[in-house]
Coordinates of C-alpha atoms in Angstrom, one line a residue:
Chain A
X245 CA 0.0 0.0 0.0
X246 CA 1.3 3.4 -0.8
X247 CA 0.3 5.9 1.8
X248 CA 0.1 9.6 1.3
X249 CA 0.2 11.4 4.6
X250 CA -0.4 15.1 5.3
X251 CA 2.2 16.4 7.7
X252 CA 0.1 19.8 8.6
X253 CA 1.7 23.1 8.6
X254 CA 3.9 23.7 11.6
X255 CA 5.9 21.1 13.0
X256 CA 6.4 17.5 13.5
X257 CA 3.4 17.0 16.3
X258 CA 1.1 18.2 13.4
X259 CA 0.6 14.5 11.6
X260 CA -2.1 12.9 12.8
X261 CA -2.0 9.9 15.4
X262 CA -3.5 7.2 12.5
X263 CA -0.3 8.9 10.0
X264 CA 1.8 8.5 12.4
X265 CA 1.0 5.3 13.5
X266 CA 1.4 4.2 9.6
X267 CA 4.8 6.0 9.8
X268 CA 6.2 4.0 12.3
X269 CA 5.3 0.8 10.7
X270 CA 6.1 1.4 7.0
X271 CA 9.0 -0.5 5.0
X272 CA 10.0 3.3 4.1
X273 CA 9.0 6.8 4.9
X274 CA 9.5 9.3 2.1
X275 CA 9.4 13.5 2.5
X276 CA 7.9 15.7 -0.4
X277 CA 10.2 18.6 0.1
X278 CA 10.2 21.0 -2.9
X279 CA 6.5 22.4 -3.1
X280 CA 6.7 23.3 0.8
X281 CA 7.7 23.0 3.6
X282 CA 7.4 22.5 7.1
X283 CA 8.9 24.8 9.7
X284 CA 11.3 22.0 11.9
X285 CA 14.3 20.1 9.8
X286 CA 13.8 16.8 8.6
X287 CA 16.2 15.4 11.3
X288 CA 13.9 16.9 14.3
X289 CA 11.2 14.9 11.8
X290 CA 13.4 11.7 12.3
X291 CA 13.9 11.7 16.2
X292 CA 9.8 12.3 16.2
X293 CA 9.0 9.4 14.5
X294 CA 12.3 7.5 15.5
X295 CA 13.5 6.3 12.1
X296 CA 14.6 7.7 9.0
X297 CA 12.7 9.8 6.3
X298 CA 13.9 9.7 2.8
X299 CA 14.0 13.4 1.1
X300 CA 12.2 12.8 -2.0
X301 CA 12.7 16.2 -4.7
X302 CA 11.2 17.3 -7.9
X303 CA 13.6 14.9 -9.7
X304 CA 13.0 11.8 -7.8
X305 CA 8.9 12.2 -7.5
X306 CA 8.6 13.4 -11.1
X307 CA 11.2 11.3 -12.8
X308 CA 11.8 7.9 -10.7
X309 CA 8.3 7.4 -8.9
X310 CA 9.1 3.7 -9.7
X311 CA 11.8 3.8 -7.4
X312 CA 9.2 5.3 -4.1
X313 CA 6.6 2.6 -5.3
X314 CA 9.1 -0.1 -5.4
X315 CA 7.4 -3.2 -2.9
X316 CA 4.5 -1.4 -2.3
X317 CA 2.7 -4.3 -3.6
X318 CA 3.9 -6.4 -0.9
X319 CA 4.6 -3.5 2.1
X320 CA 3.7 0.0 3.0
X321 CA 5.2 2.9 2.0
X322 CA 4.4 6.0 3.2
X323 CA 4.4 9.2 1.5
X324 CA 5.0 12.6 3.6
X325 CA 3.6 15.4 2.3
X326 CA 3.6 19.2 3.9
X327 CA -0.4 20.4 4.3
X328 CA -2.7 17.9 2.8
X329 CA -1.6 15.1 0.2
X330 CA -3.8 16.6 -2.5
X331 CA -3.8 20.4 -0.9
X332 CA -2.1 23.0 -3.2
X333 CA -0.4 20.8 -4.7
X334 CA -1.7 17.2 -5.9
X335 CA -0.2 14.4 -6.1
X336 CA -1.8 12.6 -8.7
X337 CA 0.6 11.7 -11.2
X338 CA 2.6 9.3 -8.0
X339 CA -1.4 7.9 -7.6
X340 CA -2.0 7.3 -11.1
X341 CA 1.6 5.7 -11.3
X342 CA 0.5 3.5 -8.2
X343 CA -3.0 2.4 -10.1
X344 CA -1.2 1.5 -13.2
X345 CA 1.1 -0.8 -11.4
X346 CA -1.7 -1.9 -9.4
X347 CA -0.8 -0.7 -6.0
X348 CA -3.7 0.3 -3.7
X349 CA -3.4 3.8 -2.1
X350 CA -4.9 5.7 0.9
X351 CA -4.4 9.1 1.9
X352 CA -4.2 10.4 5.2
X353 CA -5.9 14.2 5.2
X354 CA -4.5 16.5 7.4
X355 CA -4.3 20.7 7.2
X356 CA -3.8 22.6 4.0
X357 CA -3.1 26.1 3.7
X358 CA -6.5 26.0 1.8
X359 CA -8.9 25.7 5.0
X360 CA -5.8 27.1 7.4
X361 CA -6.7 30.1 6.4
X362 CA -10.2 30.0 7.7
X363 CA -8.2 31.2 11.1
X364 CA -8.1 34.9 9.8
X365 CA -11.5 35.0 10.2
X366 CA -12.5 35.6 6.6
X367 CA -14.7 33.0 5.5
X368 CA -14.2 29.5 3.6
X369 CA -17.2 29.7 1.9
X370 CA -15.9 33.9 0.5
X371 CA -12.9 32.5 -1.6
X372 CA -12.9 32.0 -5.3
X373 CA -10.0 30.2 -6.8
X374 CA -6.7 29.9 -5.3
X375 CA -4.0 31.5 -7.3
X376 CA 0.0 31.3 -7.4
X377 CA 2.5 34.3 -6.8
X378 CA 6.1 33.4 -8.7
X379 CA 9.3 35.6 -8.5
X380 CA 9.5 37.8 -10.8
X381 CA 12.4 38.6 -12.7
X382 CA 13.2 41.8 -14.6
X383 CA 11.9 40.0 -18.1
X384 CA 9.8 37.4 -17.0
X385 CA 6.2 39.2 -15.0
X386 CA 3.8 36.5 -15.9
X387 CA 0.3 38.2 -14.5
X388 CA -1.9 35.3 -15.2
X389 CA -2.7 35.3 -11.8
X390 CA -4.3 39.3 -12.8
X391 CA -7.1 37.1 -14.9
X392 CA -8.3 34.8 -12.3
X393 CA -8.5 38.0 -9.5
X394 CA -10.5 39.6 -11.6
X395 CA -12.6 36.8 -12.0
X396 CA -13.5 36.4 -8.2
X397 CA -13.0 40.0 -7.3
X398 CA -16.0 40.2 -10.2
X399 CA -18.1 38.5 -8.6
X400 CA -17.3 39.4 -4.8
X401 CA -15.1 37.2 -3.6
X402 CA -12.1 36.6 -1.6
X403 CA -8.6 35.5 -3.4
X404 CA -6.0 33.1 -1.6
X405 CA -2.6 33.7 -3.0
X406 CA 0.3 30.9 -2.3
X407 CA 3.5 32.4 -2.8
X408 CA 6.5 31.5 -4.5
X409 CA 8.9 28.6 -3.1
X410 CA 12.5 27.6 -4.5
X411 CA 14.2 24.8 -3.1
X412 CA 17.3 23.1 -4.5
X413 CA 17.3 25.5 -7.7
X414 CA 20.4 24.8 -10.4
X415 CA 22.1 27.6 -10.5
X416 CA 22.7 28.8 -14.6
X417 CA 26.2 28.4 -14.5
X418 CA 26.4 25.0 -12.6
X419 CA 23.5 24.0 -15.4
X420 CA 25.9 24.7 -18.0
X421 CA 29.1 22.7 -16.4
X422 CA 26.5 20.1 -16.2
X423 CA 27.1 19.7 -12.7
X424 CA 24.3 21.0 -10.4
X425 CA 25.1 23.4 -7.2
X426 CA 22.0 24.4 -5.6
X427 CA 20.9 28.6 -4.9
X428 CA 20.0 29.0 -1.3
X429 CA 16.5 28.1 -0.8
X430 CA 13.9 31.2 -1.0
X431 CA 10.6 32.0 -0.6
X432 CA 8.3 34.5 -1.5
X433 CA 7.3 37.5 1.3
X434 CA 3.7 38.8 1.2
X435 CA 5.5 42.4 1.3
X436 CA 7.1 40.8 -1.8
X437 CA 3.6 39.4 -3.5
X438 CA 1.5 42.8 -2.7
X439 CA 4.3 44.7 -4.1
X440 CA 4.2 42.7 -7.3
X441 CA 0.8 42.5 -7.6
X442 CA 0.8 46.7 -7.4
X443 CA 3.3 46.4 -10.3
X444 CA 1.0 44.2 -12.1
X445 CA -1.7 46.8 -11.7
X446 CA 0.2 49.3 -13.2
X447 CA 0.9 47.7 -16.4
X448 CA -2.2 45.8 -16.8
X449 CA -4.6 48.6 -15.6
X450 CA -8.0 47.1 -16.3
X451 CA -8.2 48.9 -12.5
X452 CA -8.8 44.6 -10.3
X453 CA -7.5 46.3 -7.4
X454 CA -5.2 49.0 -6.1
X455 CA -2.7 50.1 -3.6
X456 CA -6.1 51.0 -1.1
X457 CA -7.3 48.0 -1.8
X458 CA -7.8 45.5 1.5
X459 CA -5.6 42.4 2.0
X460 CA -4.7 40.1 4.7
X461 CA -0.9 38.5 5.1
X462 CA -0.5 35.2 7.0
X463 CA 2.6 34.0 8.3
X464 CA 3.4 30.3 10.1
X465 CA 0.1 29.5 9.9
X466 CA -0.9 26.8 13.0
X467 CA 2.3 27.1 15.0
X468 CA 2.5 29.0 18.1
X469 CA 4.2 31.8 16.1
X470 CA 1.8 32.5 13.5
X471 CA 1.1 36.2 12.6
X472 CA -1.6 37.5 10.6
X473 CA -1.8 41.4 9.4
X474 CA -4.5 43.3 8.2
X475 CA -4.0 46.7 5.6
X476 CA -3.9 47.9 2.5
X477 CA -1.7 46.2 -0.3
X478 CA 0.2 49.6 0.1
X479 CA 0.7 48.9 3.6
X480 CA 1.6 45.0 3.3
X481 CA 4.2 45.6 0.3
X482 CA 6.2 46.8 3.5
X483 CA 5.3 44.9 6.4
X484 CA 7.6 42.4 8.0
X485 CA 5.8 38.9 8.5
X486 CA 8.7 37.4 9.9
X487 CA 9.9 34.0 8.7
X488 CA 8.5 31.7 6.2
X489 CA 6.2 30.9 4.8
X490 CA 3.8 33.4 4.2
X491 CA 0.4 33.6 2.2
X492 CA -1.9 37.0 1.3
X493 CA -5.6 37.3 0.5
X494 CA -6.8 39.8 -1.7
X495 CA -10.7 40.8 0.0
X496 CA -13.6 40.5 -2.0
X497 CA -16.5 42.9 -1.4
X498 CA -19.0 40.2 -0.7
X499 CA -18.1 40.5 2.9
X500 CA -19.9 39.6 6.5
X501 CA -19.3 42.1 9.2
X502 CA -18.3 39.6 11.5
X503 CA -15.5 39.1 9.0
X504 CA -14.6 42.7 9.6
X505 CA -15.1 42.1 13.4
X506 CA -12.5 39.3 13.3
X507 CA -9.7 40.8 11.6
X508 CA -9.7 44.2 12.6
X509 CA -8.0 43.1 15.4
X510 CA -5.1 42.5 13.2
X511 CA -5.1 45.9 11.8
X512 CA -2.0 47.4 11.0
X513 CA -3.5 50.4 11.9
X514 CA -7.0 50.8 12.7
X515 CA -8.2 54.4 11.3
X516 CA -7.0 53.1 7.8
X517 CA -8.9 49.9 8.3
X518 CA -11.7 51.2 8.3
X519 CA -11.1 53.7 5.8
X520 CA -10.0 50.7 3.6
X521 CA -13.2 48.5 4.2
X522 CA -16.1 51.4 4.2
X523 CA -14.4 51.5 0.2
X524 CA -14.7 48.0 0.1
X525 CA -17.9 47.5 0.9
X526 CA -19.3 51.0 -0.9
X527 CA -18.2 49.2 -4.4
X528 CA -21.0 48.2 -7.0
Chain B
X241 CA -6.5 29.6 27.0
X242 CA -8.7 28.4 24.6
X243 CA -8.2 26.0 22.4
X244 CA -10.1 25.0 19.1
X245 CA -8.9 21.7 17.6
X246 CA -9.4 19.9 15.0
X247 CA -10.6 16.5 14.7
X248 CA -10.3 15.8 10.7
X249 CA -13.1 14.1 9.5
X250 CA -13.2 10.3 10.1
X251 CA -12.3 8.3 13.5
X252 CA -10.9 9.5 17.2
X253 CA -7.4 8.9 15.4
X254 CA -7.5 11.7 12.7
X255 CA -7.0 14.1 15.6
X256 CA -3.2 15.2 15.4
X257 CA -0.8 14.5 17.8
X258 CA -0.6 18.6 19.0
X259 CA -4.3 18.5 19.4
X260 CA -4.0 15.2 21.4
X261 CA -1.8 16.6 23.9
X262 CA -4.1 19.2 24.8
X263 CA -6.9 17.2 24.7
X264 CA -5.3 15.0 27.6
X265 CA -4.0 18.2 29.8
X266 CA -7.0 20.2 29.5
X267 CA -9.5 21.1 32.4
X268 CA -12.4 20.5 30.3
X269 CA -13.1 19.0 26.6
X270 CA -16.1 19.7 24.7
X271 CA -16.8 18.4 21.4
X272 CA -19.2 20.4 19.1
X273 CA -21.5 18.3 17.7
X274 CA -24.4 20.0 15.7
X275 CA -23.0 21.2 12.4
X276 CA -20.7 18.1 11.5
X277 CA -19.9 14.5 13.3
X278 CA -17.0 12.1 13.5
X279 CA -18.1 8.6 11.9
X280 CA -17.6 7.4 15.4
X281 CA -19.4 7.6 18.9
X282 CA -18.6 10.5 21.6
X283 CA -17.9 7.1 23.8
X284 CA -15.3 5.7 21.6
X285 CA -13.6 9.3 21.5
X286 CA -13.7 9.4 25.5
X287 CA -12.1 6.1 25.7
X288 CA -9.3 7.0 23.3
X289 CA -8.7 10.6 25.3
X290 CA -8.9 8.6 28.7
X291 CA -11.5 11.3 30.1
X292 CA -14.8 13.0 29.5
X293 CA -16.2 14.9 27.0
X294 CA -18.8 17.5 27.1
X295 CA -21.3 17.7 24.0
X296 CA -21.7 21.1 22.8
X297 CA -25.1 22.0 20.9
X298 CA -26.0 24.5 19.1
X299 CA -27.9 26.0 22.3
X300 CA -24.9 26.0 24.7
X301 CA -22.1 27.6 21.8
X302 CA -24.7 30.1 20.7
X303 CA -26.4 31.3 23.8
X304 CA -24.1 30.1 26.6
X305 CA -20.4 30.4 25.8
X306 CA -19.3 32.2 28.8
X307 CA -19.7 28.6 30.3
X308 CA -17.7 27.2 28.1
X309 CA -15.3 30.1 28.4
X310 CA -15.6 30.0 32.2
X311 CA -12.1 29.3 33.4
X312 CA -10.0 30.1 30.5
X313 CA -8.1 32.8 31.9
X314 CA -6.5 30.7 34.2
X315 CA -6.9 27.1 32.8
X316 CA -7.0 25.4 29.6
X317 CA -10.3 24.3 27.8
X318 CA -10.6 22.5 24.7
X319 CA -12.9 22.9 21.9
X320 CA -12.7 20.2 19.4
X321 CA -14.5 20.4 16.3
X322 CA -14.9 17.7 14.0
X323 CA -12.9 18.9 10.8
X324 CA -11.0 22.3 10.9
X325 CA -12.1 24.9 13.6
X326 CA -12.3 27.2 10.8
X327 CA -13.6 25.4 7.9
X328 CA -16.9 24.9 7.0
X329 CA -18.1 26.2 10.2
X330 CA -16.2 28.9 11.6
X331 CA -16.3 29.3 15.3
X332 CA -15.3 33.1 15.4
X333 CA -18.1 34.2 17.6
X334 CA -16.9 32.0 20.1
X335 CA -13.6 33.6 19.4
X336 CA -14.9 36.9 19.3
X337 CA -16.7 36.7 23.0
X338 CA -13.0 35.3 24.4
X339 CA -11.6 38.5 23.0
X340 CA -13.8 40.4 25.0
X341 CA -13.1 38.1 28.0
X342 CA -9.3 38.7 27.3
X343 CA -9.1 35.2 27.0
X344 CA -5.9 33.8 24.6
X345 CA -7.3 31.5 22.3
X346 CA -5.3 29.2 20.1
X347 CA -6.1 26.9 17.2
X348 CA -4.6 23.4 16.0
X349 CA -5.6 23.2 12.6
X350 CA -6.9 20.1 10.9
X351 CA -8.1 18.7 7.7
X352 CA -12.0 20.2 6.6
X353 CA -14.0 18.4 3.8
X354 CA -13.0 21.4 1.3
X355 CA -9.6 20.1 1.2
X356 CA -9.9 16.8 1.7
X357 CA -11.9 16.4 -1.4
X358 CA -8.7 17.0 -3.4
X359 CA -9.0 12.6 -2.9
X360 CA -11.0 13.1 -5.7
X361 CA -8.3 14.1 -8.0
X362 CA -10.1 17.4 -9.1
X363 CA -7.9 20.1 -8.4
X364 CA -8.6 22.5 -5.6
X365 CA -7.5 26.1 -7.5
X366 CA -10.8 25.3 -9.7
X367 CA -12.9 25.5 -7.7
X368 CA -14.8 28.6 -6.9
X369 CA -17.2 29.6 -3.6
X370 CA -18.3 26.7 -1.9
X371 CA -22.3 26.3 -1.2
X372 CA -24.7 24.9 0.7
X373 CA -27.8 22.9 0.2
X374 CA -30.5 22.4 2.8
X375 CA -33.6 19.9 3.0
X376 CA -36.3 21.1 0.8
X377 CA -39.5 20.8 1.5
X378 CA -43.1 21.3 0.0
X379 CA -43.1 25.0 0.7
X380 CA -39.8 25.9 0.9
X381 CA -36.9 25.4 -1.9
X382 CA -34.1 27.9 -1.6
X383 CA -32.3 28.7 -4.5
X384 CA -29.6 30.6 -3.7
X385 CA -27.6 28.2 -4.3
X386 CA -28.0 28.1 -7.7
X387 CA -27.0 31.5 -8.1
X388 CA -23.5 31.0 -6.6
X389 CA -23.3 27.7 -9.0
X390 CA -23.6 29.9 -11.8
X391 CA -21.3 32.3 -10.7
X392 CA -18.7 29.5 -10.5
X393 CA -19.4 27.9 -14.0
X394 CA -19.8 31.2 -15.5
X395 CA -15.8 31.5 -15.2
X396 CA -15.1 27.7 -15.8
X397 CA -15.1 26.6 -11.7
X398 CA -16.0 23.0 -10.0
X399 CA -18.2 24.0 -7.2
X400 CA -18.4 22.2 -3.9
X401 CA -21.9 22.0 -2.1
X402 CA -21.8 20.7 1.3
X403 CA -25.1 18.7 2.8
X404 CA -27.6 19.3 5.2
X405 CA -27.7 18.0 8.8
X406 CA -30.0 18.1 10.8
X407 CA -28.9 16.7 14.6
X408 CA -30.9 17.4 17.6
X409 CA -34.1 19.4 16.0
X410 CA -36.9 19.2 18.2
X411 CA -40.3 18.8 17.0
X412 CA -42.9 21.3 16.3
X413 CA -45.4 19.8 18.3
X414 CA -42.7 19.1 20.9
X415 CA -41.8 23.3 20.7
X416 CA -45.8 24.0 20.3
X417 CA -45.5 21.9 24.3
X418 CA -42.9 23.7 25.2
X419 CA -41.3 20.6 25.9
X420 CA -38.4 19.6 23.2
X421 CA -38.5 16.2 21.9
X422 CA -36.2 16.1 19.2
X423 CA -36.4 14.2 15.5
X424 CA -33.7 11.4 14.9
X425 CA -30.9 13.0 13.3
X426 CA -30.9 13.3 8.8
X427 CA -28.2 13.4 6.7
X428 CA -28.6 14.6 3.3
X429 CA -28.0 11.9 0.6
X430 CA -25.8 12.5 -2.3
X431 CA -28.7 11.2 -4.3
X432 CA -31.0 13.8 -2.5
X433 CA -28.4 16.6 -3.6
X434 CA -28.5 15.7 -6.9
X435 CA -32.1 15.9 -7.5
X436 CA -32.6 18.8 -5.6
X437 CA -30.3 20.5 -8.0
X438 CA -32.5 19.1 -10.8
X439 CA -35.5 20.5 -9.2
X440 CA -34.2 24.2 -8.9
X441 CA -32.9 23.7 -12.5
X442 CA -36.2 22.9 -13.7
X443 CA -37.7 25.6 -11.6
X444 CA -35.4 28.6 -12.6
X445 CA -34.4 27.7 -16.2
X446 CA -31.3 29.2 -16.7
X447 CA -29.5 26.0 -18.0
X448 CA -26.8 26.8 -15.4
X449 CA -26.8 22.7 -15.7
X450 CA -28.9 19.7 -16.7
X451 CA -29.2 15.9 -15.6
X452 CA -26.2 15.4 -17.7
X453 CA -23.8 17.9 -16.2
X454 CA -20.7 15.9 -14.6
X455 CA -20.7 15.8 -11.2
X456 CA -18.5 13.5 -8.6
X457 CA -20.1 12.7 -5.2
X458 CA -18.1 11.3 -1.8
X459 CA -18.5 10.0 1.1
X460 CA -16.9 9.2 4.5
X461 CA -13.8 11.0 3.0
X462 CA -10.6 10.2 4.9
X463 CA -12.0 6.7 6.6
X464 CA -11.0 3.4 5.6
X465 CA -14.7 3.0 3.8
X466 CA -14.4 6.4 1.6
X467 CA -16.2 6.6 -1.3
X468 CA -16.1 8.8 -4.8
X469 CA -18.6 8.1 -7.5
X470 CA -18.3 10.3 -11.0
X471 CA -21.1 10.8 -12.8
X472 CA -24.2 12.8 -14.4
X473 CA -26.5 14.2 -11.6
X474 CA -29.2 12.1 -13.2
X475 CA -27.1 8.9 -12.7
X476 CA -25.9 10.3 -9.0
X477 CA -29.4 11.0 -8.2
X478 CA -29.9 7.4 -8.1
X479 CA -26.4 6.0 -6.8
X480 CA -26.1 5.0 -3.2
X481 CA -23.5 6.0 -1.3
X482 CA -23.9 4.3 1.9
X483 CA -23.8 5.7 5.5
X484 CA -22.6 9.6 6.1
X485 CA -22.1 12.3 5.8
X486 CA -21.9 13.1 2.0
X487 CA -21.1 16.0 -0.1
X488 CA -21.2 16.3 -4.0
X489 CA -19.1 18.5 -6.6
X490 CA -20.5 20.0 -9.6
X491 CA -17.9 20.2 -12.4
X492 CA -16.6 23.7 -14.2
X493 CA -15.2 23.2 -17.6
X494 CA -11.9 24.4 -17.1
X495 CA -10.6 21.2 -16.4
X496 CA -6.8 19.6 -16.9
X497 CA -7.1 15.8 -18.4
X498 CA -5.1 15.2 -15.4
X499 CA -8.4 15.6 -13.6
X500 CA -10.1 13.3 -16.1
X501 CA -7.6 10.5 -15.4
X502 CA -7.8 10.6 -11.6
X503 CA -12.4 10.5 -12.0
X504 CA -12.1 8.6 -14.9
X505 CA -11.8 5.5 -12.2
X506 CA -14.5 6.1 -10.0
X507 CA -16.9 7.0 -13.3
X508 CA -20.7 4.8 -13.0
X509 CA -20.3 4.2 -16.2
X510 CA -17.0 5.4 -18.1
X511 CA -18.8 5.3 -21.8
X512 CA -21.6 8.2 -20.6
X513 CA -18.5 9.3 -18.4
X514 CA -16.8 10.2 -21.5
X515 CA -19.7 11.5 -23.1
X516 CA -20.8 14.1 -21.1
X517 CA -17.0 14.5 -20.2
X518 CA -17.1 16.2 -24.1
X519 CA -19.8 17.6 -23.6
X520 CA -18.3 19.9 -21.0
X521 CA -14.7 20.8 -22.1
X522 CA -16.6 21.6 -25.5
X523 CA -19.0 24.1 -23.8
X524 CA -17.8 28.0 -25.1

């Protein structure tokens, strides 16, 4: 059996009793580690669960699946994954491998950013689609994401935007030696994200949202260190959230006042807030 | 403090091993129990824990939370909640009054039924608002729901519609006594969903979508006995699903064949599977 186990968001007490139960008896115990991340080391990971944890990258789940599924006809393997197995990012293509080769799967749900979020206050049932932030570069500022704002903020709702990770990234040069050394891992700020998605108003100006326009960063979402700020996108493009990882939601205007109750209270300040939302909520 | 935990969505061991640490340590555990349930008994979850619990209906979270809150300045008290504490139902009221009360509050995230139906392969940045769909009855079949669906698949998004339940409703002769007496507890069907949907459909007109529009139901997501079924409503409107609780996805037509792949094997009946599988990517 292949298992595919949702580690939560925090730290290595966030699996779930039957995951880790399955963890201590599997023939191997793999970690997803390049679409997030989780905010202890793997080796903290390995003195939880009292045994090793193979780091599994891009390369290895995308290119030698065979290799995670090998025996897992005949034992169980169990597959960690940051958040929930099939959260923001799926994991299809390793179950579809699986069904092909006629290896039953289970998945073991746990926390994904996706209903984390719900702690802000704002509600579940307010978001539209979730959309993706990348880095940009000076010649590369995709603004697909732009499209599928508009498309929620059109018809009142909230936007979740995941940010940006890079882990174990070639460097250009090493690419071209043909022998890989790795950039430092980065990740995305929400300052970072509301200041691109300004820039991205600017060129596109088809007028989605503005520099007034209400948003709410998250940071370490679930541990006992998570923050959460409330302003405009002018006022989060320079907030410090802190360490990784962060997230941002873009408001919608179909919004409950005990939504504005709950996250006023993380106001960056409290006279624009209010400013902010009466603008919000004044909108056709 | 108070703490809201999650309890994930299928037996006393989907709880995580944060939440179960508190659970043990804390100087009182409720458990609400009136907008979702656990596929298991309160008894089996007080055996697991080792101590009481406290039910919490809608009554004592609505109208008495200062009991529940009673304490928490100086002590801990648990409030699990079967899911995320923040995901279908929020519980920010509750969180609200402990503000008042200067009372820290804490949450241990979990996983809710709108991520956990990423099992289904569907991808959860389709989807658009989630909705709602109560019992009808002879005089009274709401239809805002329909609206929101048509929001969604107006820009191309799978919609998720979460089920009535109705746990501890008393009577209206029992009310008319003043005496409650309450109904055995409903859970709406899959089946029911569907043909409510069809109803409203044939009610409003707007071909929003039609008893061959693609839709996948679950159930029991997240338990050993989990089921997904992909189909037309007409053919989910008959399929049985088995115990609770249920919910049911309507399909957008901006799908990935990645998405097709992963249904494709829980499909009724793959050849009207693919059919009407054309018949919605073609859609303008």
């Amino acid at each position: 059996m292949l298992y595919l186990i949702g580690l939560g968001l925090a730290d290595e007490t966030d699996i779930t009793v039957k995951g880790l139960d399955i963890v201590k008896r599997a023939s191997r115990v793999y970690l997803e580690a390049y679409t997030s991340i989780l905010l202890v080391e793997k080796e903290k990971l390995e003195s939880f669960y009292g045994r090793d944890v193979i780091l599994a990258d891009r390369e290895m789940v995308e290119s030698s699946s065979d290799e995670i599924l090998a025996g897992a006809d005949t034992s169980d393997i169990a597959f960690l994954v940051v958040g929930d197995p099939f959260g923001a990012t799926t994991h299809s293509d390793l179950v579809l491998r699986a069904r092909e080769l006629n290896i039953p799967t289970r998945n073991i749900p746990n926390a994904s950013i996706l209903n984390a979020i719900g702690a802000t206050g704002l509600q579940l049932y307010n978001f539209g689609q979730t959309v993706s932030m990348v880095f940009f570069t000076e010649t590369w500022k995709p603004s697909s994401f732009y499209d599928r704002v508009k498309e929620n903020r059109s018809i009142g709702l909230h936007t979740l935007i995941l940010l940006d990770i890079k882990v174990k990234e070639p460097t250009l040069e090493s690419l071209a030696r043909g022998k890989p050394v790795y950039e430092p891992p980065r990740y995305m700020t929400a300052a970072q994200c509301a200041s691109q998605m300004l820039t991205t108003e600017e060129d596109r100006m088809e007028n989605v949202y503005g520099s007034g326009s209400l948003a709410v960063a998250v940071a370490r979402l679930g541990s006992n260190d998570q923050k959460i700020v409330a302003g405009t996108l002018a006022q989060i493009s320079t907030v410090d959230m802190g360490k990784p990882l962060h997230s941002l939601i873009l408001l919608g205007n179909r919004v409950h006042d005990l939504e504005k109750d709950f996250i006023r209270n993380f106001a960056v300040d409290v006279h624009s807030f209010d400013e902010a939302w009466k603008g919000l909520v004044s909108k056709p």
